[in-house]
Amino acid sequence: MSILGTRVVRKEDPKFLTVGGTYVDDVRDPRLEGAARATFVRSTMAHARISSIDVTEAQAAPGVIAVLTGADLGLAPLPPSIPLLNQSMVRPLLADGTVRFVGEPVALVLSEDGPSGEDAAELVFVDYEPLQAVVDPEDAVRDEVVLHGEAGTNLAMEMDFGSDPDLFEGCEVVVSQRVVNQRVAGAPLEVRAGAAAWGEDGRCTYWCSTQAPQASRDTIQTALGLEPGTVHLIAPDVGGGFGAKIGCSAEDIVVAWAARHLGRPVRWVETRTENMTNMGHGRAQIQRLTIGGRRDGTVEAYRLELLQDTGAYPAMGGILPYLTRTMSAGVYAFPKVECNLRSVATNTAPTVAYRGAGRPEATAAGERAMDLFAAEIGMDPAEVRRKNLIPTDAFPYTTAVGTTYDIGDYTGALDRALEASGYEQLRAEQARRRQEGGRVAVGIGISIYVEVTAGPTAGGEHGRVVVNADGTATVYTGTSPHGQGHVTSWSMIVSDRLGIPMDDIQVVHGDTDLIPNGVGTFGSRSLQLGGTAVHEAAGKVLDVARGLAGDLLEANPDDVVLDAQSGRFHVRGTPAVSKTWVEVAAAAGEGGLDVETEFTAESPTFPFGAHVAVVEVDLDTGKVTLVRMITVDDAGRLLNPLLVEGQRHGGIAQGVAQALLEEIVYDADGNPVTSNFADYAFVSACELPSFELVAMETPTPVNPMGAKGIGESGTIGSTPAVQSAVVDALAHLGVRHVDMPATSERVWRAISAVANGSAA
Amino acid sequence: MQVSMTVNGGAQVHEVEPRTLLVHHIREALGLTGTNVGCDTSSCGACTVHLDGEAVKSCTVLAVQADGSEITTIEGMATAEGLHPMQRAFQEQHGLQCGFCTPGMVMAAVSLLDEIPTPTEAQVREGLEGNLCRCTGYHNIVRAVLAASGQALDDPVSVGGAGA
Ligand code: FES
Ligand code: FES
C-alpha cells in the first residue's frame, strides 16, 4: 500500500521536541566566533527631517565597537523590488535625511555584546525636525502631505480597468458599504534575525530567518554591489513567516555590510517591539463595495474599489490589491464585476504579504456584499449564495474579471458545511433565543471562498534527488519550510517512488550553495511546485536505475520493475532474482543517480471551501465568543492529511484572530499603539474553540499530484465567516455591518448606535 | 556574582551580571538554546522552564534569583528510555509546526498536568493562555495535552458529503 495519503507523523519533530530547533540566534558556528552584536537605532518620529545625528557619546560607551549612520554606509537606496510600484519611492537602508515611519532604522551600533549595544543605542542623539505625518490612506491619497518628494505623489500604483456608470442599471436593489480590512501583524514567534561572516575567500556566509533563501541572497548581493555567488545564504530552522519573511530585510543587508566593514562577524536579533513596528504588516486595505440585483436573490453586478495602504516604502503589500482584483468575483457567477485599485504610501511600516495576501481581502469583501444584499432583500444568506454560485459543471470557468478557475464544486462545499453545522437547528436556536429576548445573542456566519495558488507568476521550483552508494537518498529542495513539514512530505514522495525507507531519506533545504536555484515557501506553492519537482526528479532517477538494473539482470529495462515494498529491482514476474539500490548505485558510479528538475505549473490552482462560524454576543458588553467553527477546505489530493489539518487549523486561527481581535493601530501622528505582545491582541488558546473539519477532495488536473495549496485556505475562509456571524447576531437589532476586529467596544458601539437611532 | 544551580540534573556554577535574565543565562552561559525568547513583555511563554518543579517564564526571573534552585529545560525532558509522554503526544498529534513555541509549550503543558491530571478541554486552553503559538491554532496542542493525560480523542476530521 502506498504511503501517500496517509497520516505520517513528522520525522523532524524529535529534534524540535528534545533540544529545540536551530533558529538563527541558536546557530553556534565557528565562523561566528567572536561576533559583534548589531543594535539598530530607530526613528521615534513618523515623519521628520533629520538635522543631525550625534554619535559621540554612544561611540565612547563601554563595549561599543562602532556607531554607523547612512552616510558611513554609502549604499544606494533601494527602489521597490516590484516594477509595478512607483520606482521613485526609494528606501534608504539607514535613514537618509528624512524618516518616514516610527521604527525606521537610523543608525547602527556594533558592540561586544547585546546589552552594551542596547545601552549605547540610547546615547545616539538624533535631532528631528518634525514634518506633518499622514497615517490614513484616505488622507494620503489627497497628496496634501507627500512622503517621497521625488515621486511628487503618494500614489504607488494605480490600476484602472474602466468604470461603467450604468453598472447597476436595472437592478431592483443596490447596496453599498465601506469596509476596512484592517492592518494586522504576521507576528511569527521567531522575530527577524541574521548573522554574517566573511571568509578569507571573500565570500559572505549569511544566516537569515527567511522564507526565500535564494531571493534573500540575491537581494544582499545586489544591494552591496557584489558578484553573483559571493553570498552563501543559509536559512536554518525558521520560526514562522506567514508571508512577512519572504525575502530579507533592510537590516539584513546592513548587517552583512557591517561584518565586512568591521572585518569581524556580526549577529543581529531584533526585539519583539522592533518586530511589531518594523517587519512588514499585512492587509491594510479600504474597500468600497456595491452590489446590485433582483429581489429573487440574483446578483447582477458587483463593484469593488480598493485603496491599499503600502506604508512608507512600497513593497509586496502594494501590489496585493491586484490579487484581490483577480479573485474579486469569488465563487459567484456574477455577470458584471468591476474592480479598480490604488495603492498609496503613508507614514507607517511598509505592508507585505500576510497569509492569504490579497485573496482574503477579496473573499472578505465579496462575502460582506452577499450578506448585505441578503439582508436587504430579506433572504437567508445561505440561499442567496447558493443561487449565485458558479455551477459545478461549468469548469474550467472564467469569471467576469477574466480569471479562469481549474475546477470547483462550491455547492458541494456549501452543502457539506451547512450539514456538518446543523444549519437549520442553528437558525431555530437563534430564533428561539431572539424570541425569549435573552441578552446573549447567537450569530451564524457563512463564507464560501475560492483562492489562487501557484500560478505562472509563482515561478517554478527546483527539486533534486540523489541515490547514494549506500542505498539512501538525499533530496535537495528549493522550498524553504518553516513549519510545513517538507522533510516528511518530500521523504514520503521519494519513498513511495523509490521504495527507499523514510528514515533513509535526507531532505536538504535552505542552503544556497547546495541549492543555488530555488524560490521558497510562500503563497501555498510548496507541494504543488516543489513537491512535484521532487516527484518528477525521483521518477527520472527511477528510470535511470531501471536501465542499470536491466543491465545487471540482463533484461530489457522495460521489463524491470521496482518492488516499492522491498526496494528491489527484478524482472516482471520473477521476483526471486533481484538487485538492490546499493547494487544499482554501484553500477551507476559516483553521481550516476542524481537528477535535477524544475517544475513550473502551466496554470494556477484554485483551492476552495466553505466555512460556518457560530458566535455568541453579549448584548450588554459587546463581548463576542466564537463557539463553533466548521470548515470545508478542498486542497485537491492530500499527501499527508495530518499536515494538511495542521495547515487548516493554523490558518483558521489567524483568520479568526483578524475577525475578532487583532489590529495594528497608529495614532493620528503615526505613533504605533500596538507595538508589543502586551498591546497587540495576539490570539491565545482561550479565545478559540476546537475546529470542526470536514473532508472534501477535488483533485486538480493542473499537476500530476492533483494537489492544490492549503497554507492559506483556513485564513481566507474563516475571517469573513466570523465577521458575518457577529453581524448576524445583531441583525435583529438592525445592525448591518461591523468592521473588524469585532472587539467588545466596537460591537457595543454598533449596538448602541442602532439603539440611538443612528445607523451602524 | 556567582550563581549555582542544578540544571537538568547537573550542577552549574557561573559568574553572572546582576541584570542577566535567567533565559539569557540558560541560552548563553549554559548553551541550552532549546529555550527561546519570543517577546519583550512576558507575554509569549516561549521561554518557559521548570524552576523547582514549577513552570515559570524564564524572561521574568533574574539568573541571580535562581541561585540554589533546580531548573529543568526542554533538553532535560527526554530520558534514555525515549521521549517524555508529553513530547511523544506532541509528535503524534502534530502539536508543533515551526517549533519555536514548542519547548515552552511542552514545559507549560507538563506542569499543567502536574496540577490537573485529567483536565477538560477548557482547562487546557486556560492553562496554556500564557503560551502563544502562531502556527497550530492551538487545536493539536490541546489534543496533545488531552492525549498525554490519557483521554480519548474525537476523530480529527468528519467525512464530508451529503448525509455525513
Ligand atoms: S520571552 Fe518570556 S514570555 Fe516571551
Ligand atoms: S509551532 Fe510555530 S509558534 Fe507554535
Short mmCIF file of N, CA, C and O and ligand atoms in Angstrom, two decimals, chain B residues 36-48 57-60 130, ligand 1:
data_model
loop_
_atom_site.label_atom_id
_atom_site.label_comp_id
_atom_site.label_asym_id
_atom_site.label_seq_id
_atom_site.Cartn_x
_atom_site.Cartn_y
_atom_site.Cartn_z
N ASN B 36 13.48 29.48 24.16
CA ASN B 36 13.50 30.59 23.22
C ASN B 36 13.00 31.89 23.85
O ASN B 36 12.31 31.87 24.87
N VAL B 37 13.30 32.98 23.17
CA VAL B 37 12.77 34.28 23.55
C VAL B 37 11.84 34.74 22.43
O VAL B 37 12.28 34.84 21.28
N GLY B 38 10.58 34.98 22.74
CA GLY B 38 9.65 35.38 21.69
C GLY B 38 9.08 36.77 21.87
O GLY B 38 8.37 37.26 21.01
N CYS B 39 9.35 37.40 23.02
CA CYS B 39 8.73 38.72 23.24
C CYS B 39 9.55 39.50 24.23
O CYS B 39 10.54 39.01 24.78
N ASP B 40 9.12 40.74 24.48
CA ASP B 40 9.80 41.56 25.48
C ASP B 40 8.81 42.09 26.51
O ASP B 40 9.05 43.11 27.14
N THR B 41 7.69 41.38 26.66
CA THR B 41 6.67 41.82 27.62
C THR B 41 6.16 40.67 28.48
O THR B 41 5.06 40.75 29.04
N SER B 42 6.90 39.58 28.55
CA SER B 42 6.49 38.41 29.34
C SER B 42 5.13 37.87 28.90
O SER B 42 4.33 37.42 29.72
N SER B 43 4.87 37.92 27.60
CA SER B 43 3.55 37.54 27.11
C SER B 43 3.51 36.18 26.42
O SER B 43 2.45 35.58 26.32
N CYS B 44 4.63 35.69 25.89
CA CYS B 44 4.54 34.59 24.91
C CYS B 44 4.81 33.21 25.47
O CYS B 44 4.36 32.21 24.91
N GLY B 45 5.56 33.09 26.53
CA GLY B 45 5.81 31.78 27.13
C GLY B 45 6.82 30.91 26.41
O GLY B 45 7.06 29.77 26.81
N ALA B 46 7.45 31.43 25.35
CA ALA B 46 8.44 30.62 24.63
C ALA B 46 9.63 30.27 25.52
O ALA B 46 10.38 29.33 25.24
N CYS B 47 9.78 31.02 26.60
CA CYS B 47 10.93 30.87 27.49
C CYS B 47 10.62 30.01 28.72
O CYS B 47 11.40 29.99 29.66
N THR B 48 9.47 29.33 28.70
CA THR B 48 9.03 28.61 29.90
C THR B 48 9.97 27.44 30.25
O THR B 48 10.31 26.62 29.40
N LYS B 57 8.17 31.65 33.40
CA LYS B 57 8.71 32.29 32.21
C LYS B 57 10.10 32.79 32.59
O LYS B 57 10.24 33.68 33.42
N SER B 58 11.10 32.20 31.97
CA SER B 58 12.46 32.48 32.42
C SER B 58 12.94 33.87 32.01
O SER B 58 14.03 34.29 32.38
N CYS B 59 12.12 34.62 31.28
CA CYS B 59 12.47 36.01 30.98
C CYS B 59 11.98 36.94 32.08
O CYS B 59 12.22 38.13 32.04
N THR B 60 11.27 36.36 33.07
CA THR B 60 10.76 37.21 34.16
C THR B 60 11.57 37.01 35.44
O THR B 60 11.24 37.55 36.48
N GLY B 130 -0.99 31.61 28.68
CA GLY B 130 0.24 32.41 28.64
C GLY B 130 1.28 31.91 27.66
O GLY B 130 2.40 32.40 27.64
S1 FES C 1 10.14 35.53 26.11
FE1 FES C 1 9.41 35.10 28.06
S2 FES C 1 7.31 35.34 27.87
FE2 FES C 1 8.02 35.89 25.90
#
